[in-house]
């Protein structure tokens, strides 16, 4: 008799749980997967101030704002996003394995990468540039980097590209990180740091560096940032539509100004979907 009572009680609890679950699915007005505690997994950089950074308060940066906007258009609120670190060398593998739904991580669209993954966008046109001290007026063009100490970050090819193609007499100084380069720039151990202008602006926009550095504005390369998805993913078209909406309603420019504006970053106009500058 006891057994039957416990079974009946269990059945009642189970029925209530089913009812609660069914009701929970209608609480969110987003996409079909957005209710009932579903999440979307997004890859970003965790160590790029102004673009993608993990902070004690959460995640911040232009790429984070773009990804959050896109996710909302796909039917997911901010608290339904699961953020994963997408290091440069891991991005294609993460998408191919299905570790993430999409990646927004200063991810330049290149023919080599397009063979492995698909891209929505581009959503930002960046350029290789240099960062110098705000009071240094001696570097007005790439050739002025000759005989200057140029910071080369381990694993990056940007500084070597400058030496190979633009300033053969530049003195490369290898540092482990961009943050270390900034310290060297500040104490005059180096004269310039080079990588994408958006990345440089993000670092320079940090409160402790505000007003201490400036961008050269050299536009040495075109870097078309796209949102990576798995090859053949249906998300590509929906993300492209979300990016168009973000530009149209002004959210895109607000995100640029908020995250990169403090470094006086002069952004290019928002690129049209599919318009990849070589």
mmCIF file with all atom_site columns, C-alpha atoms in Angstrom, residues 52-199:
data_model
loop_
_atom_site.group_PDB
_atom_site.id
_atom_site.type_symbol
_atom_site.label_atom_id
_atom_site.label_alt_id
_atom_site.label_comp_id
_atom_site.label_asym_id
_atom_site.label_entity_id
_atom_site.label_seq_id
_atom_site.pdbx_PDB_ins_code
_atom_site.Cartn_x
_atom_site.Cartn_y
_atom_site.Cartn_z
_atom_site.occupancy
_atom_site.B_iso_or_equiv
_atom_site.pdbx_formal_charge
_atom_site.auth_seq_id
_atom_site.auth_comp_id
_atom_site.auth_asym_id
_atom_site.auth_atom_id
_atom_site.pdbx_PDB_model_num
ATOM 1   C CA . UNK A 1 52  ? 36.768 40.727 -26.739 1.00 0.00 ? 52  UNK A CA 1
ATOM 2   C CA . UNK A 1 53  ? 37.841 40.619 -23.112 1.00 0.00 ? 53  UNK A CA 1
ATOM 3   C CA . UNK A 1 54  ? 36.910 38.588 -20.056 1.00 0.00 ? 54  UNK A CA 1
ATOM 4   C CA . UNK A 1 55  ? 36.705 40.908 -17.064 1.00 0.00 ? 55  UNK A CA 1
ATOM 5   C CA . UNK A 1 56  ? 35.637 40.478 -13.426 1.00 0.00 ? 56  UNK A CA 1
ATOM 6   C CA . UNK A 1 57  ? 32.347 42.116 -14.426 1.00 0.00 ? 57  UNK A CA 1
ATOM 7   C CA . UNK A 1 58  ? 31.747 39.823 -17.422 1.00 0.00 ? 58  UNK A CA 1
ATOM 8   C CA . UNK A 1 59  ? 32.590 40.071 -21.113 1.00 0.00 ? 59  UNK A CA 1
ATOM 9   C CA . UNK A 1 60  ? 33.185 43.344 -22.922 1.00 0.00 ? 60  UNK A CA 1
ATOM 10  C CA . UNK A 1 61  ? 34.245 44.755 -26.276 1.00 0.00 ? 61  UNK A CA 1
ATOM 11  C CA . UNK A 1 62  ? 33.046 45.507 -29.786 1.00 0.00 ? 62  UNK A CA 1
ATOM 12  C CA . UNK A 1 63  ? 33.001 41.843 -30.868 1.00 0.00 ? 63  UNK A CA 1
ATOM 13  C CA . UNK A 1 64  ? 31.048 41.004 -27.708 1.00 0.00 ? 64  UNK A CA 1
ATOM 14  C CA . UNK A 1 65  ? 28.484 43.711 -28.487 1.00 0.00 ? 65  UNK A CA 1
ATOM 15  C CA . UNK A 1 66  ? 28.156 42.484 -32.091 1.00 0.00 ? 66  UNK A CA 1
ATOM 16  C CA . UNK A 1 67  ? 27.769 38.872 -30.975 1.00 0.00 ? 67  UNK A CA 1
ATOM 17  C CA . UNK A 1 68  ? 25.210 39.813 -28.311 1.00 0.00 ? 68  UNK A CA 1
ATOM 18  C CA . UNK A 1 69  ? 23.148 41.767 -30.855 1.00 0.00 ? 69  UNK A CA 1
ATOM 19  C CA . UNK A 1 70  ? 23.293 38.896 -33.358 1.00 0.00 ? 70  UNK A CA 1
ATOM 20  C CA . UNK A 1 71  ? 22.345 36.342 -30.716 1.00 0.00 ? 71  UNK A CA 1
ATOM 21  C CA . UNK A 1 72  ? 19.315 38.429 -29.714 1.00 0.00 ? 72  UNK A CA 1
ATOM 22  C CA . UNK A 1 73  ? 18.175 38.572 -33.346 1.00 0.00 ? 73  UNK A CA 1
ATOM 23  C CA . UNK A 1 74  ? 18.537 34.785 -33.428 1.00 0.00 ? 74  UNK A CA 1
ATOM 24  C CA . UNK A 1 75  ? 16.239 34.536 -30.400 1.00 0.00 ? 75  UNK A CA 1
ATOM 25  C CA . UNK A 1 76  ? 18.636 34.423 -27.451 1.00 0.00 ? 76  UNK A CA 1
ATOM 26  C CA . UNK A 1 77  ? 18.895 36.906 -24.611 1.00 0.00 ? 77  UNK A CA 1
ATOM 27  C CA . UNK A 1 78  ? 22.289 37.913 -23.210 1.00 0.00 ? 78  UNK A CA 1
ATOM 28  C CA . UNK A 1 79  ? 21.960 35.489 -20.295 1.00 0.00 ? 79  UNK A CA 1
ATOM 29  C CA . UNK A 1 80  ? 21.427 32.622 -22.741 1.00 0.00 ? 80  UNK A CA 1
ATOM 30  C CA . UNK A 1 81  ? 24.838 33.093 -24.370 1.00 0.00 ? 81  UNK A CA 1
ATOM 31  C CA . UNK A 1 82  ? 27.616 30.715 -23.366 1.00 0.00 ? 82  UNK A CA 1
ATOM 32  C CA . UNK A 1 83  ? 30.942 32.425 -24.116 1.00 0.00 ? 83  UNK A CA 1
ATOM 33  C CA . UNK A 1 84  ? 33.975 30.355 -25.101 1.00 0.00 ? 84  UNK A CA 1
ATOM 34  C CA . UNK A 1 85  ? 37.516 31.526 -25.660 1.00 0.00 ? 85  UNK A CA 1
ATOM 35  C CA . UNK A 1 86  ? 38.430 31.302 -29.354 1.00 0.00 ? 86  UNK A CA 1
ATOM 36  C CA . UNK A 1 87  ? 42.189 31.603 -29.711 1.00 0.00 ? 87  UNK A CA 1
ATOM 37  C CA . UNK A 1 88  ? 43.362 32.399 -33.224 1.00 0.00 ? 88  UNK A CA 1
ATOM 38  C CA . UNK A 1 89  ? 44.892 28.975 -33.868 1.00 0.00 ? 89  UNK A CA 1
ATOM 39  C CA . UNK A 1 90  ? 41.781 27.130 -32.638 1.00 0.00 ? 90  UNK A CA 1
ATOM 40  C CA . UNK A 1 91  ? 38.968 28.917 -34.458 1.00 0.00 ? 91  UNK A CA 1
ATOM 41  C CA . UNK A 1 92  ? 38.500 26.654 -37.507 1.00 0.00 ? 92  UNK A CA 1
ATOM 42  C CA . UNK A 1 93  ? 38.716 23.515 -35.372 1.00 0.00 ? 93  UNK A CA 1
ATOM 43  C CA . UNK A 1 94  ? 36.156 24.838 -32.880 1.00 0.00 ? 94  UNK A CA 1
ATOM 44  C CA . UNK A 1 95  ? 33.667 25.469 -35.682 1.00 0.00 ? 95  UNK A CA 1
ATOM 45  C CA . UNK A 1 96  ? 34.316 22.182 -37.456 1.00 0.00 ? 96  UNK A CA 1
ATOM 46  C CA . UNK A 1 97  ? 33.840 20.211 -34.230 1.00 0.00 ? 97  UNK A CA 1
ATOM 47  C CA . UNK A 1 98  ? 30.690 22.107 -33.304 1.00 0.00 ? 98  UNK A CA 1
ATOM 48  C CA . UNK A 1 99  ? 32.190 23.476 -30.075 1.00 0.00 ? 99  UNK A CA 1
ATOM 49  C CA . UNK A 1 100 ? 30.589 26.842 -30.842 1.00 0.00 ? 100 UNK A CA 1
ATOM 50  C CA . UNK A 1 101 ? 27.660 28.051 -32.950 1.00 0.00 ? 101 UNK A CA 1
ATOM 51  C CA . UNK A 1 102 ? 29.546 31.056 -34.286 1.00 0.00 ? 102 UNK A CA 1
ATOM 52  C CA . UNK A 1 103 ? 32.758 32.993 -33.688 1.00 0.00 ? 103 UNK A CA 1
ATOM 53  C CA . UNK A 1 104 ? 33.226 36.782 -33.528 1.00 0.00 ? 104 UNK A CA 1
ATOM 54  C CA . UNK A 1 105 ? 36.890 37.230 -32.648 1.00 0.00 ? 105 UNK A CA 1
ATOM 55  C CA . UNK A 1 106 ? 38.769 39.675 -34.929 1.00 0.00 ? 106 UNK A CA 1
ATOM 56  C CA . UNK A 1 107 ? 38.398 36.861 -37.469 1.00 0.00 ? 107 UNK A CA 1
ATOM 57  C CA . UNK A 1 108 ? 39.696 38.095 -40.825 1.00 0.00 ? 108 UNK A CA 1
ATOM 58  C CA . UNK A 1 109 ? 38.060 36.527 -43.886 1.00 0.00 ? 109 UNK A CA 1
ATOM 59  C CA . UNK A 1 110 ? 40.713 34.897 -46.084 1.00 0.00 ? 110 UNK A CA 1
ATOM 60  C CA . UNK A 1 111 ? 40.504 32.425 -48.995 1.00 0.00 ? 111 UNK A CA 1
ATOM 61  C CA . UNK A 1 112 ? 42.381 29.828 -46.947 1.00 0.00 ? 112 UNK A CA 1
ATOM 62  C CA . UNK A 1 113 ? 39.914 30.039 -44.073 1.00 0.00 ? 113 UNK A CA 1
ATOM 63  C CA . UNK A 1 114 ? 36.924 30.039 -46.430 1.00 0.00 ? 114 UNK A CA 1
ATOM 64  C CA . UNK A 1 115 ? 37.939 26.563 -47.547 1.00 0.00 ? 115 UNK A CA 1
ATOM 65  C CA . UNK A 1 116 ? 37.348 25.314 -43.993 1.00 0.00 ? 116 UNK A CA 1
ATOM 66  C CA . UNK A 1 117 ? 34.506 27.457 -42.614 1.00 0.00 ? 117 UNK A CA 1
ATOM 67  C CA . UNK A 1 118 ? 31.844 29.906 -43.799 1.00 0.00 ? 118 UNK A CA 1
ATOM 68  C CA . UNK A 1 119 ? 31.715 33.595 -42.913 1.00 0.00 ? 119 UNK A CA 1
ATOM 69  C CA . UNK A 1 120 ? 28.856 36.009 -42.373 1.00 0.00 ? 120 UNK A CA 1
ATOM 70  C CA . UNK A 1 121 ? 29.726 39.649 -42.914 1.00 0.00 ? 121 UNK A CA 1
ATOM 71  C CA . UNK A 1 122 ? 32.128 41.323 -43.019 1.00 0.00 ? 122 UNK A CA 1
ATOM 72  C CA . UNK A 1 123 ? 31.073 43.542 -40.117 1.00 0.00 ? 123 UNK A CA 1
ATOM 73  C CA . UNK A 1 124 ? 34.262 45.625 -39.756 1.00 0.00 ? 124 UNK A CA 1
ATOM 74  C CA . UNK A 1 125 ? 37.015 46.695 -42.141 1.00 0.00 ? 125 UNK A CA 1
ATOM 75  C CA . UNK A 1 126 ? 40.247 47.059 -40.177 1.00 0.00 ? 126 UNK A CA 1
ATOM 76  C CA . UNK A 1 127 ? 43.775 47.801 -41.386 1.00 0.00 ? 127 UNK A CA 1
ATOM 77  C CA . UNK A 1 128 ? 47.271 47.044 -40.215 1.00 0.00 ? 128 UNK A CA 1
ATOM 78  C CA . UNK A 1 129 ? 48.586 50.184 -38.563 1.00 0.00 ? 129 UNK A CA 1
ATOM 79  C CA . UNK A 1 130 ? 51.086 51.362 -35.967 1.00 0.00 ? 130 UNK A CA 1
ATOM 80  C CA . UNK A 1 131 ? 50.643 52.749 -32.477 1.00 0.00 ? 131 UNK A CA 1
ATOM 81  C CA . UNK A 1 132 ? 53.124 55.372 -31.285 1.00 0.00 ? 132 UNK A CA 1
ATOM 82  C CA . UNK A 1 133 ? 53.446 57.704 -28.317 1.00 0.00 ? 133 UNK A CA 1
ATOM 83  C CA . UNK A 1 134 ? 51.088 60.672 -28.498 1.00 0.00 ? 134 UNK A CA 1
ATOM 84  C CA . UNK A 1 135 ? 53.974 63.146 -28.364 1.00 0.00 ? 135 UNK A CA 1
ATOM 85  C CA . UNK A 1 136 ? 56.067 61.413 -31.060 1.00 0.00 ? 136 UNK A CA 1
ATOM 86  C CA . UNK A 1 137 ? 55.801 63.219 -34.395 1.00 0.00 ? 137 UNK A CA 1
ATOM 87  C CA . UNK A 1 138 ? 58.759 61.483 -36.035 1.00 0.00 ? 138 UNK A CA 1
ATOM 88  C CA . UNK A 1 139 ? 56.751 58.606 -37.567 1.00 0.00 ? 139 UNK A CA 1
ATOM 89  C CA . UNK A 1 140 ? 54.539 60.018 -40.309 1.00 0.00 ? 140 UNK A CA 1
ATOM 90  C CA . UNK A 1 141 ? 54.664 57.067 -42.748 1.00 0.00 ? 141 UNK A CA 1
ATOM 91  C CA . UNK A 1 142 ? 55.746 53.423 -42.702 1.00 0.00 ? 142 UNK A CA 1
ATOM 92  C CA . UNK A 1 143 ? 59.212 54.278 -44.096 1.00 0.00 ? 143 UNK A CA 1
ATOM 93  C CA . UNK A 1 144 ? 59.839 56.375 -40.971 1.00 0.00 ? 144 UNK A CA 1
ATOM 94  C CA . UNK A 1 145 ? 59.994 53.077 -39.051 1.00 0.00 ? 145 UNK A CA 1
ATOM 95  C CA . UNK A 1 146 ? 63.477 52.509 -40.503 1.00 0.00 ? 146 UNK A CA 1
ATOM 96  C CA . UNK A 1 147 ? 66.021 52.524 -37.654 1.00 0.00 ? 147 UNK A CA 1
ATOM 97  C CA . UNK A 1 148 ? 63.170 52.583 -35.126 1.00 0.00 ? 148 UNK A CA 1
ATOM 98  C CA . UNK A 1 149 ? 62.498 49.895 -32.517 1.00 0.00 ? 149 UNK A CA 1
ATOM 99  C CA . UNK A 1 150 ? 59.343 48.118 -33.686 1.00 0.00 ? 150 UNK A CA 1
ATOM 100 C CA . UNK A 1 151 ? 57.577 45.759 -31.296 1.00 0.00 ? 151 UNK A CA 1
ATOM 101 C CA . UNK A 1 152 ? 57.154 42.238 -32.599 1.00 0.00 ? 152 UNK A CA 1
ATOM 102 C CA . UNK A 1 153 ? 54.773 40.032 -30.603 1.00 0.00 ? 153 UNK A CA 1
ATOM 103 C CA . UNK A 1 154 ? 55.627 36.353 -30.418 1.00 0.00 ? 154 UNK A CA 1
ATOM 104 C CA . UNK A 1 155 ? 53.424 34.470 -32.898 1.00 0.00 ? 155 UNK A CA 1
ATOM 105 C CA . UNK A 1 156 ? 52.438 37.554 -34.914 1.00 0.00 ? 156 UNK A CA 1
ATOM 106 C CA . UNK A 1 157 ? 53.687 38.285 -38.437 1.00 0.00 ? 157 UNK A CA 1
ATOM 107 C CA . UNK A 1 158 ? 52.683 41.973 -38.532 1.00 0.00 ? 158 UNK A CA 1
ATOM 108 C CA . UNK A 1 159 ? 56.039 43.459 -37.576 1.00 0.00 ? 159 UNK A CA 1
ATOM 109 C CA . UNK A 1 160 ? 57.945 41.124 -39.902 1.00 0.00 ? 160 UNK A CA 1
ATOM 110 C CA . UNK A 1 161 ? 55.635 42.171 -42.761 1.00 0.00 ? 161 UNK A CA 1
ATOM 111 C CA . UNK A 1 162 ? 56.573 45.810 -42.157 1.00 0.00 ? 162 UNK A CA 1
ATOM 112 C CA . UNK A 1 163 ? 60.274 44.980 -42.149 1.00 0.00 ? 163 UNK A CA 1
ATOM 113 C CA . UNK A 1 164 ? 60.013 42.804 -45.257 1.00 0.00 ? 164 UNK A CA 1
ATOM 114 C CA . UNK A 1 165 ? 57.924 45.188 -47.355 1.00 0.00 ? 165 UNK A CA 1
ATOM 115 C CA . UNK A 1 166 ? 57.995 48.742 -46.008 1.00 0.00 ? 166 UNK A CA 1
ATOM 116 C CA . UNK A 1 167 ? 60.846 49.493 -43.620 1.00 0.00 ? 167 UNK A CA 1
ATOM 117 C CA . UNK A 1 168 ? 63.755 47.044 -44.101 1.00 0.00 ? 168 UNK A CA 1
ATOM 118 C CA . UNK A 1 169 ? 65.915 48.801 -41.493 1.00 0.00 ? 169 UNK A CA 1
ATOM 119 C CA . UNK A 1 170 ? 63.331 48.623 -38.713 1.00 0.00 ? 170 UNK A CA 1
ATOM 120 C CA . UNK A 1 171 ? 64.718 47.013 -35.553 1.00 0.00 ? 171 UNK A CA 1
ATOM 121 C CA . UNK A 1 172 ? 62.356 44.269 -34.398 1.00 0.00 ? 172 UNK A CA 1
ATOM 122 C CA . UNK A 1 173 ? 62.061 43.851 -30.644 1.00 0.00 ? 173 UNK A CA 1
ATOM 123 C CA . UNK A 1 174 ? 60.203 40.687 -29.614 1.00 0.00 ? 174 UNK A CA 1
ATOM 124 C CA . UNK A 1 175 ? 57.834 40.904 -26.647 1.00 0.00 ? 175 UNK A CA 1
ATOM 125 C CA . UNK A 1 176 ? 55.517 38.153 -25.349 1.00 0.00 ? 176 UNK A CA 1
ATOM 126 C CA . UNK A 1 177 ? 52.228 40.130 -25.508 1.00 0.00 ? 177 UNK A CA 1
ATOM 127 C CA . UNK A 1 178 ? 50.720 43.364 -26.808 1.00 0.00 ? 178 UNK A CA 1
ATOM 128 C CA . UNK A 1 179 ? 50.359 44.568 -23.215 1.00 0.00 ? 179 UNK A CA 1
ATOM 129 C CA . UNK A 1 180 ? 54.124 44.156 -22.771 1.00 0.00 ? 180 UNK A CA 1
ATOM 130 C CA . UNK A 1 181 ? 54.628 46.124 -26.011 1.00 0.00 ? 181 UNK A CA 1
ATOM 131 C CA . UNK A 1 182 ? 52.508 48.956 -24.626 1.00 0.00 ? 182 UNK A CA 1
ATOM 132 C CA . UNK A 1 183 ? 54.648 49.108 -21.500 1.00 0.00 ? 183 UNK A CA 1
ATOM 133 C CA . UNK A 1 184 ? 57.756 49.200 -23.690 1.00 0.00 ? 184 UNK A CA 1
ATOM 134 C CA . UNK A 1 185 ? 56.200 51.947 -25.799 1.00 0.00 ? 185 UNK A CA 1
ATOM 135 C CA . UNK A 1 186 ? 55.336 53.941 -22.709 1.00 0.00 ? 186 UNK A CA 1
ATOM 136 C CA . UNK A 1 187 ? 58.849 53.753 -21.242 1.00 0.00 ? 187 UNK A CA 1
ATOM 137 C CA . UNK A 1 188 ? 60.467 54.397 -24.667 1.00 0.00 ? 188 UNK A CA 1
ATOM 138 C CA . UNK A 1 189 ? 62.130 50.987 -24.957 1.00 0.00 ? 189 UNK A CA 1
ATOM 139 C CA . UNK A 1 190 ? 60.313 50.707 -28.292 1.00 0.00 ? 190 UNK A CA 1
ATOM 140 C CA . UNK A 1 191 ? 59.072 53.329 -30.754 1.00 0.00 ? 191 UNK A CA 1
ATOM 141 C CA . UNK A 1 192 ? 56.056 51.651 -32.353 1.00 0.00 ? 192 UNK A CA 1
ATOM 142 C CA . UNK A 1 193 ? 53.747 48.659 -32.142 1.00 0.00 ? 193 UNK A CA 1
ATOM 143 C CA . UNK A 1 194 ? 51.986 47.212 -35.177 1.00 0.00 ? 194 UNK A CA 1
ATOM 144 C CA . UNK A 1 195 ? 48.928 45.014 -35.718 1.00 0.00 ? 195 UNK A CA 1
ATOM 145 C CA . UNK A 1 196 ? 45.296 45.667 -36.784 1.00 0.00 ? 196 UNK A CA 1
ATOM 146 C CA . UNK A 1 197 ? 44.209 49.239 -36.045 1.00 0.00 ? 197 UNK A CA 1
ATOM 147 C CA . UNK A 1 198 ? 41.093 48.003 -34.238 1.00 0.00 ? 198 UNK A CA 1
ATOM 148 C CA . UNK A 1 199 ? 43.216 45.905 -31.871 1.00 0.00 ? 199 UNK A CA 1
#
